[in-house]
CSV table of C-alpha atoms in Angstrom, one decimal:
chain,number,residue,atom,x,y,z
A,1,UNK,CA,14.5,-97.8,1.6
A,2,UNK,CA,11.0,-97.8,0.5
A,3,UNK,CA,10.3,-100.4,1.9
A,4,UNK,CA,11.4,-99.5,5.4
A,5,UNK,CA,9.5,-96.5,4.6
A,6,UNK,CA,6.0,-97.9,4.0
A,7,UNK,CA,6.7,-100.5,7.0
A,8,UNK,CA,6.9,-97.7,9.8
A,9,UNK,CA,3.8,-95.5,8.1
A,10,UNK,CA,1.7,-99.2,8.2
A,11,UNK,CA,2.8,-99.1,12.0
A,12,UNK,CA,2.1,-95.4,12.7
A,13,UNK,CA,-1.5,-96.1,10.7
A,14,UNK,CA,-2.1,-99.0,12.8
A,15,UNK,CA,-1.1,-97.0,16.1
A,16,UNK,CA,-4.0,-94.4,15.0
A,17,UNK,CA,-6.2,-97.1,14.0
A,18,UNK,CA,-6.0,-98.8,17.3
A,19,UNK,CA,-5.9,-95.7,19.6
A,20,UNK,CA,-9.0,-94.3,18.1
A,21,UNK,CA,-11.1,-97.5,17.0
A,22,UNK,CA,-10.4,-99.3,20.8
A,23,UNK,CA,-11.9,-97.0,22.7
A,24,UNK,CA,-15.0,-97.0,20.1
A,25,UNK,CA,-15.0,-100.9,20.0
A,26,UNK,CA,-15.9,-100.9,23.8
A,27,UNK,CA,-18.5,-98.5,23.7
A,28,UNK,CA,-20.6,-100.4,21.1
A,29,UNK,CA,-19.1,-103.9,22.7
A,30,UNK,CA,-21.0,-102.1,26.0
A,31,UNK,CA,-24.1,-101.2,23.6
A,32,UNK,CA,-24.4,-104.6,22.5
A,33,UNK,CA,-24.5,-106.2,26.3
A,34,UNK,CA,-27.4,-103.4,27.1
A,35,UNK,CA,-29.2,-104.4,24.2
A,36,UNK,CA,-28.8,-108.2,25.2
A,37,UNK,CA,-29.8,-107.1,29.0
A,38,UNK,CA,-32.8,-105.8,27.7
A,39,UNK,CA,-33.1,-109.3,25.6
A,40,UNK,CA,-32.8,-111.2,28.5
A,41,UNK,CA,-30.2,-112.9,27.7
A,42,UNK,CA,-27.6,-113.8,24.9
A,43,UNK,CA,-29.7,-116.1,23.2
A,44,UNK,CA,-31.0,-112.9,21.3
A,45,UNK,CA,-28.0,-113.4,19.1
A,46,UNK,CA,-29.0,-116.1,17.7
A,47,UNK,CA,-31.2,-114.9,15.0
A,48,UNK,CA,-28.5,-112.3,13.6
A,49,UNK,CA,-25.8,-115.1,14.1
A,50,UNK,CA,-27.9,-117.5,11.9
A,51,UNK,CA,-28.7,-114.3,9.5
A,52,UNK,CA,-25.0,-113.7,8.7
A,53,UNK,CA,-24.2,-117.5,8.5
A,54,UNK,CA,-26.5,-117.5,5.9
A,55,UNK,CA,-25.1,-115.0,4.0
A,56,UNK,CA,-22.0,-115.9,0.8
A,57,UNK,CA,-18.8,-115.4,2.1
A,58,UNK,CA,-18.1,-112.5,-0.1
A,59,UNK,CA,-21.6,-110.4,1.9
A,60,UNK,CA,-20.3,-112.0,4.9
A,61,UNK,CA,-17.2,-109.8,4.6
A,62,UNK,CA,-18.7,-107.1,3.1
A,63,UNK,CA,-20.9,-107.2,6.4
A,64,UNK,CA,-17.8,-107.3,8.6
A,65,UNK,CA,-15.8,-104.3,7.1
A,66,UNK,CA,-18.8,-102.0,6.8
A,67,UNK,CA,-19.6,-102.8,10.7
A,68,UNK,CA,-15.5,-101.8,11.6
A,69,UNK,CA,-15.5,-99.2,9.3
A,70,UNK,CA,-18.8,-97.9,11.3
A,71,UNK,CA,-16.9,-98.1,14.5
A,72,UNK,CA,-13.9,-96.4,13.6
A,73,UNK,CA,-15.7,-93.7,11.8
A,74,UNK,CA,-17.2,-93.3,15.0
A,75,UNK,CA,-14.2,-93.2,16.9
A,76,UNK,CA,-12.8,-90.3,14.4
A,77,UNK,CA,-16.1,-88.5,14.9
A,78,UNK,CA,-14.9,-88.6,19.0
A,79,UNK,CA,-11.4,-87.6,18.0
A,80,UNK,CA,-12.7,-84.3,15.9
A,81,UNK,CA,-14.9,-83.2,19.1
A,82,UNK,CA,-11.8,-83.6,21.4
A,83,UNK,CA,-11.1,-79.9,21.1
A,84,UNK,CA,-14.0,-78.3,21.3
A,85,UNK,CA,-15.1,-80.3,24.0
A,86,UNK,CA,-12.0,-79.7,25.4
A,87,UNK,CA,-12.1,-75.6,24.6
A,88,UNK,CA,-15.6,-76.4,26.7
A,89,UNK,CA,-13.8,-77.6,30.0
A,90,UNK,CA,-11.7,-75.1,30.4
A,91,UNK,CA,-14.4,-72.7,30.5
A,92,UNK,CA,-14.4,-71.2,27.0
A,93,UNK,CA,-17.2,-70.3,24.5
A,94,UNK,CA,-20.0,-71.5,27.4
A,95,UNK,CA,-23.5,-70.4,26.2
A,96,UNK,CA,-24.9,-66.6,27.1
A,97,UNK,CA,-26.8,-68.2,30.0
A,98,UNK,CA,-24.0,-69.8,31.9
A,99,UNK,CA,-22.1,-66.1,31.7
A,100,UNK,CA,-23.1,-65.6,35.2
A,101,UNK,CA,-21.8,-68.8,36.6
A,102,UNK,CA,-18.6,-68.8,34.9
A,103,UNK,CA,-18.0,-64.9,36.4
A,104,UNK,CA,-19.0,-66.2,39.7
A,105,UNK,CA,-16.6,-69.3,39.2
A,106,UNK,CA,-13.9,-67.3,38.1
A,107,UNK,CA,-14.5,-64.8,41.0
A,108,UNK,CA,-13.9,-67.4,43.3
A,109,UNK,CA,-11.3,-68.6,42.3
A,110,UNK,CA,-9.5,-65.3,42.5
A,111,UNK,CA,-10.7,-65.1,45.8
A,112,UNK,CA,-9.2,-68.3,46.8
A,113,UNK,CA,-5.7,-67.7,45.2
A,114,UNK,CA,-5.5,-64.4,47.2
A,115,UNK,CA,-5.7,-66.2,49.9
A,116,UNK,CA,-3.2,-69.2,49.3
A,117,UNK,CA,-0.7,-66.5,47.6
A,118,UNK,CA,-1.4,-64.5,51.4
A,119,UNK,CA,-0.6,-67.4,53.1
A,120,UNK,CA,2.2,-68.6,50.7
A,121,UNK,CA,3.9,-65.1,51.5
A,122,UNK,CA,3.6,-65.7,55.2
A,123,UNK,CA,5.5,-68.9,55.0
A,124,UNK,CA,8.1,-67.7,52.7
A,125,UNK,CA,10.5,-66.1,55.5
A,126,UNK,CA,10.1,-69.1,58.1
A,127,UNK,CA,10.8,-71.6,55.0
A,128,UNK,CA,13.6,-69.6,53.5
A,129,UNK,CA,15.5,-69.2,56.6
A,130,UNK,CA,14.7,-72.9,57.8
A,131,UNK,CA,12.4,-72.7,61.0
A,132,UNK,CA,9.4,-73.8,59.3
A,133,UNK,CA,7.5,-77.0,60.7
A,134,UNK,CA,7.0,-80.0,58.8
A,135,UNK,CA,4.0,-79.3,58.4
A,136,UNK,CA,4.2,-75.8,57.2
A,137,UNK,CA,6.9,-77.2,54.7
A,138,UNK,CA,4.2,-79.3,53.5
A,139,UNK,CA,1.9,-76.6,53.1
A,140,UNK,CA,4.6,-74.5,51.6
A,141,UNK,CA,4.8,-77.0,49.0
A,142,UNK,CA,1.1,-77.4,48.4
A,143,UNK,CA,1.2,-73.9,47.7
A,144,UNK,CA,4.3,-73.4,45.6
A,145,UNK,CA,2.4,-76.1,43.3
A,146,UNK,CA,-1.1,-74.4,43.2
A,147,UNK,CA,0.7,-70.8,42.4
A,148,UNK,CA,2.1,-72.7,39.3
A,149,UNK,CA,-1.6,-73.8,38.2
A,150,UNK,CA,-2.7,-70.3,38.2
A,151,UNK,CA,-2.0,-67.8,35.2
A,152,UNK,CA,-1.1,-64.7,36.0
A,153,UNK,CA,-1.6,-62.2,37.0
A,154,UNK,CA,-4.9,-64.0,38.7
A,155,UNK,CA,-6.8,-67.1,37.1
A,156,UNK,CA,-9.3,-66.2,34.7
A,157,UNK,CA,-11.0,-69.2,34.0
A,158,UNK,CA,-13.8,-71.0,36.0
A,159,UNK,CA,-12.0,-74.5,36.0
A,160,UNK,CA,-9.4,-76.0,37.0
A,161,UNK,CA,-8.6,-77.7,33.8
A,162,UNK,CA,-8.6,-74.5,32.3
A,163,UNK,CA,-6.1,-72.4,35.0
A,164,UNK,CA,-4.0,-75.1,34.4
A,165,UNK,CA,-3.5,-74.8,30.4
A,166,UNK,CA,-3.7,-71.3,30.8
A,167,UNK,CA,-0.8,-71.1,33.3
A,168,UNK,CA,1.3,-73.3,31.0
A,169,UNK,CA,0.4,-70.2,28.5
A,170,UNK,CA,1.1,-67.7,30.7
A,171,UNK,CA,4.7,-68.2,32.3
A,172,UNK,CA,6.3,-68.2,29.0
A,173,UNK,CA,5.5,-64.8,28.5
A,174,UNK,CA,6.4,-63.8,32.1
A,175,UNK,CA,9.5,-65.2,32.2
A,176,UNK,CA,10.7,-64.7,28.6
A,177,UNK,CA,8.9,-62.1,26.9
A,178,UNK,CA,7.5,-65.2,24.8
A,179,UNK,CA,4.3,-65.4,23.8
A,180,UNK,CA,3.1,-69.4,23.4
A,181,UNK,CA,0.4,-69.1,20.7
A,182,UNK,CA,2.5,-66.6,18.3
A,183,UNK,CA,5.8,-68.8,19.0
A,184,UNK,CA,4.6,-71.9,19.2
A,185,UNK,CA,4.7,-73.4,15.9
A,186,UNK,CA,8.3,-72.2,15.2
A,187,UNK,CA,9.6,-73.6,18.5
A,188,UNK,CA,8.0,-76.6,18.0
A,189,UNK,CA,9.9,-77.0,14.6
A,190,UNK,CA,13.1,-76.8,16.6
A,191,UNK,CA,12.6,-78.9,19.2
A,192,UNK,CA,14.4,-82.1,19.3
A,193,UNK,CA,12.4,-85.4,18.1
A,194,UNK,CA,12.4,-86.9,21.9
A,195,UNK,CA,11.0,-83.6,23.2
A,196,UNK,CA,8.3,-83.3,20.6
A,197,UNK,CA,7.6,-87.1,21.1
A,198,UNK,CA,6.5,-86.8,25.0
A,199,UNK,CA,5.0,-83.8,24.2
A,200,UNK,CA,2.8,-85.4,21.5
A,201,UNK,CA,2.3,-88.2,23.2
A,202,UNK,CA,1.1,-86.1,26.6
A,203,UNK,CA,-1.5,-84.1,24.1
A,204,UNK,CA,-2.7,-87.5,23.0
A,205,UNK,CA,-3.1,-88.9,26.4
A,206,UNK,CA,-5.1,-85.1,27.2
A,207,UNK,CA,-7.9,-85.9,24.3
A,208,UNK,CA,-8.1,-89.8,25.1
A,209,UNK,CA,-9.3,-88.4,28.3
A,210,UNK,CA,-11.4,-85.9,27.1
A,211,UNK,CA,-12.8,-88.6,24.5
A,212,UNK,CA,-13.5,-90.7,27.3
A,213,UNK,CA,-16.2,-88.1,28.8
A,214,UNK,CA,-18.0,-88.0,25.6
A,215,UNK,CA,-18.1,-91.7,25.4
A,216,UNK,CA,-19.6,-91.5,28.8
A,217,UNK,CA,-22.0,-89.1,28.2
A,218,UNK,CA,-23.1,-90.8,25.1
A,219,UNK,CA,-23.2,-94.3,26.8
A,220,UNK,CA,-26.8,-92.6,28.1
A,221,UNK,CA,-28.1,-93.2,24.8
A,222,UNK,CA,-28.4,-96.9,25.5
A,223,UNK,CA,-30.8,-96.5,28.9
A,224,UNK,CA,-33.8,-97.2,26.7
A,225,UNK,CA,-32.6,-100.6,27.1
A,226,UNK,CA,-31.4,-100.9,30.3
A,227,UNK,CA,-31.1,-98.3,33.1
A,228,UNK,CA,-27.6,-99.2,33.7
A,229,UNK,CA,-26.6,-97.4,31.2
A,230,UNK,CA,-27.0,-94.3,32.9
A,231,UNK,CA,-25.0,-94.4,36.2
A,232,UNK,CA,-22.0,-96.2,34.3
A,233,UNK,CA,-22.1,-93.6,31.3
A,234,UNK,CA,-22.1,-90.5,34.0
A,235,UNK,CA,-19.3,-92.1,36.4
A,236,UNK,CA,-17.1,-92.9,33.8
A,237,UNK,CA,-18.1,-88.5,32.5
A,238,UNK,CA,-17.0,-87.7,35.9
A,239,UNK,CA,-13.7,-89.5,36.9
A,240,UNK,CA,-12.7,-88.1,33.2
A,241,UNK,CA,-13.7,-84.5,34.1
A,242,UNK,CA,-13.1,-84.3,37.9
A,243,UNK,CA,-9.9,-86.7,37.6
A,244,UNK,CA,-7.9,-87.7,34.0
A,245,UNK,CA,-8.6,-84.6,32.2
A,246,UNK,CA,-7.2,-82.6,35.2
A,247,UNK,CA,-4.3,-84.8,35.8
A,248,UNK,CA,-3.3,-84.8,32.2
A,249,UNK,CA,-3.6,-81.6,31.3
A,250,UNK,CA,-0.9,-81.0,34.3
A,251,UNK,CA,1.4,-82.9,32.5
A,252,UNK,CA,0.7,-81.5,29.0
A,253,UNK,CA,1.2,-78.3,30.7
A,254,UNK,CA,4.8,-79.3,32.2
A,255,UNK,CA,6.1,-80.1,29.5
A,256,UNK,CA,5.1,-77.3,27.4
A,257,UNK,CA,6.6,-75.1,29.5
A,258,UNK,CA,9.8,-76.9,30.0
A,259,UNK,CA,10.0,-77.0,26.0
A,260,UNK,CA,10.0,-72.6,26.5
A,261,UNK,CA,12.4,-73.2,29.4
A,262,UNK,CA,15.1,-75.6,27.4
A,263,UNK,CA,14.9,-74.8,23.9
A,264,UNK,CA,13.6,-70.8,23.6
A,265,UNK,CA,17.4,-70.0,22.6
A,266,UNK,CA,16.9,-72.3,19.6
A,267,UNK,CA,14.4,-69.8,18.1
A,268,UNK,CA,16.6,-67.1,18.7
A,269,UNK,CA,19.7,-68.7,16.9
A,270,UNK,CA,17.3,-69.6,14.0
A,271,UNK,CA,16.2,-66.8,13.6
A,272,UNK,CA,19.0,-64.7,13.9
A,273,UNK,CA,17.8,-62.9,16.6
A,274,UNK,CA,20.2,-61.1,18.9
A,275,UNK,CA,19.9,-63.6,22.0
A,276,UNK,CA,18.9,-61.8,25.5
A,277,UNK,CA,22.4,-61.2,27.6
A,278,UNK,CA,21.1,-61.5,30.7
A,279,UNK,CA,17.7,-62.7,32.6
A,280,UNK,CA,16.5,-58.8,33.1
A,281,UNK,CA,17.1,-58.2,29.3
A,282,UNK,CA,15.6,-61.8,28.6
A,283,UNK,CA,11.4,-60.5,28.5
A,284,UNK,CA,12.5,-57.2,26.4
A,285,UNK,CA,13.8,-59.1,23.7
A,286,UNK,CA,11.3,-62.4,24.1
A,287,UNK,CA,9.0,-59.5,23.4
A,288,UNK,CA,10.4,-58.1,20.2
A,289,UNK,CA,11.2,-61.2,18.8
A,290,UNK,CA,7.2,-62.4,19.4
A,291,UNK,CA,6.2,-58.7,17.5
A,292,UNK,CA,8.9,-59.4,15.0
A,293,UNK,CA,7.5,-63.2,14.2
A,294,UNK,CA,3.5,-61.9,14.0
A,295,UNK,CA,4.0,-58.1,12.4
A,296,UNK,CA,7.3,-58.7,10.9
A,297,UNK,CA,9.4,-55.2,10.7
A,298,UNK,CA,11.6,-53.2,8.9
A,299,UNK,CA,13.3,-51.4,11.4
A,300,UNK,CA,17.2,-51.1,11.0
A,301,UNK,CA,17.6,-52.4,14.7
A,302,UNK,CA,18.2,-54.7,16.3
A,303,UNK,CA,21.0,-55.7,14.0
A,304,UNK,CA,21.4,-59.5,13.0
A,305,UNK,CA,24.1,-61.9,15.4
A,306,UNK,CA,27.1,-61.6,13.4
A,307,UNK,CA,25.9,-58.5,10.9
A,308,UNK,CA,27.3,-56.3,14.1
């Protein structure tokens, strides 16, 4: 039993290990060829090479661990800025002098989803009752999956990324009276190991991406050395920003919504919570049961299942 044990946490540390020390190997590896560019060549190893070699074997190793434990604490460093950087993106906690911008971003953004929800309303009647083009079906469609990026009631975020997350935040208390950051940890508790695996695993994917911008950004550092440094550092910055992050954070959105949409009852058998009876009653008592799990109560009403 033990041994089982300790055999799947050595697999789980390696699986850390690996996912954040890999991408931290290939932005020193990429250090180390712009320090040889700006050696002309790889013959500059060959001092440090003949250094080490004549080091004992014991210093030799001592060398070797303190480098990889060097990269990987580098690599967690990444990991712990994930967030932030991430809370960044989205359009949170930018400095006082970029408050104008972000009100003009977010200003036209409600401007634009105005007008796609004017023009989603005007194509409603021909798609419902079947005379719509292709190409208004199309458009339809295009629609239908930009009104489910944008929190209601309008975004109020000057990204993309961060209409997106918020969205995800947004429908679970529109449809069910749930609020996602009071619930959250309790629902997540309850939900089955597969649905909390693709969830995790979506979230994971989400900060490699973001970690993958600051690793670009901070491959500038090396253009002392060569100049190279600097376009490949800022492309890789913006296919992460303007492509993964965007596309990831859809998914990590999905699925934390469909977690609300296929498990919410679970909270309210847990909890002992008298379940909603129908979908009108369903955002009353999603409400409750969110002021019940933050403020608690000790109201007589609404009376346990099965205390009635």
């Amino acid at each position: 039993m033990l041994s089982s044990f300790w055999e799947a946490a050595g697999a789980k540390l390696a699986d850390r290990w690996a996912a954040v020390s890999i991408p931290a190997l290939v932005f020193w590896f990429g250090g180390l060829l712009a320090w040889i560019h700006s050696q002309r060549g790889f013959h500059a190893l060959k001092e440090p090479a003949a250094w080490l070699a004549r080091q004992s074997a014991p210093a030799q190793i001592t060398i070797v661990l303190i480098t990889l434990l060097g990269v990987s604490a580098s690599g967690v460093i990444i990991e712990r800025l994930t967030t932030p950087v991430l809370r960044l993106l989205e359009g949170w906690y930018w400095p006082c002098f970029l408050k104008p911008l972000r009100h003009e971003l977010v200003e036209r953004k409600k401007s634009k989803a105005k007008e796609q929800l004017k023009r989603y309303q005007e194509l409603s009647p021909a798609v419902s009752l079947g005379t719509a083009s292709p190409e208004e079906r199309t458009e339809y469609g295009r629609l239908t999956m930009l009104q489910r990026r944008s929190p209601s009631p309008s975004p109020d975020m000057p990204t993309r990324i961060g209409n997106t997350l918020r969205a995800a935040e947004t429908r679970p208390v529109d449809k069910y009276g749930l609020d996602v950051v009071s619930v959250w940890p309790q629902l997540w508790l309850l939900l089955p190991d597969t649905a909390r695996k693709e969830i995790a695993t979506a979230r994971v994917s989400l900060d490699a991406s973001v970690a993958a911008c600051i690793w670009g950004v901070l491959f500038v550092l090396f253009a002392p050395w060569t100049l190279w440094a600097v376009p490949a550092g800022l492309g890789v910055a913006v296919v992460a920003v303007m492509a993964w992050v965007p596309s990831r954070a859809e998914v990590y959105a999905d699925l934390l919504e469909a977690g609300f949409d296929l498990y919410r009852r679970a909270l309210y058998e847990q909890l002992r919570w008298p379940a909603p009876r129908n979908p009108r009653d369903e955002r009353t008592q999603g409400e409750l049961l969110t002021r019940y799990l933050v403020r608690g109560s000790d109201r007589t009403t609404p009376a346990w299942d099965g205390d009635r």
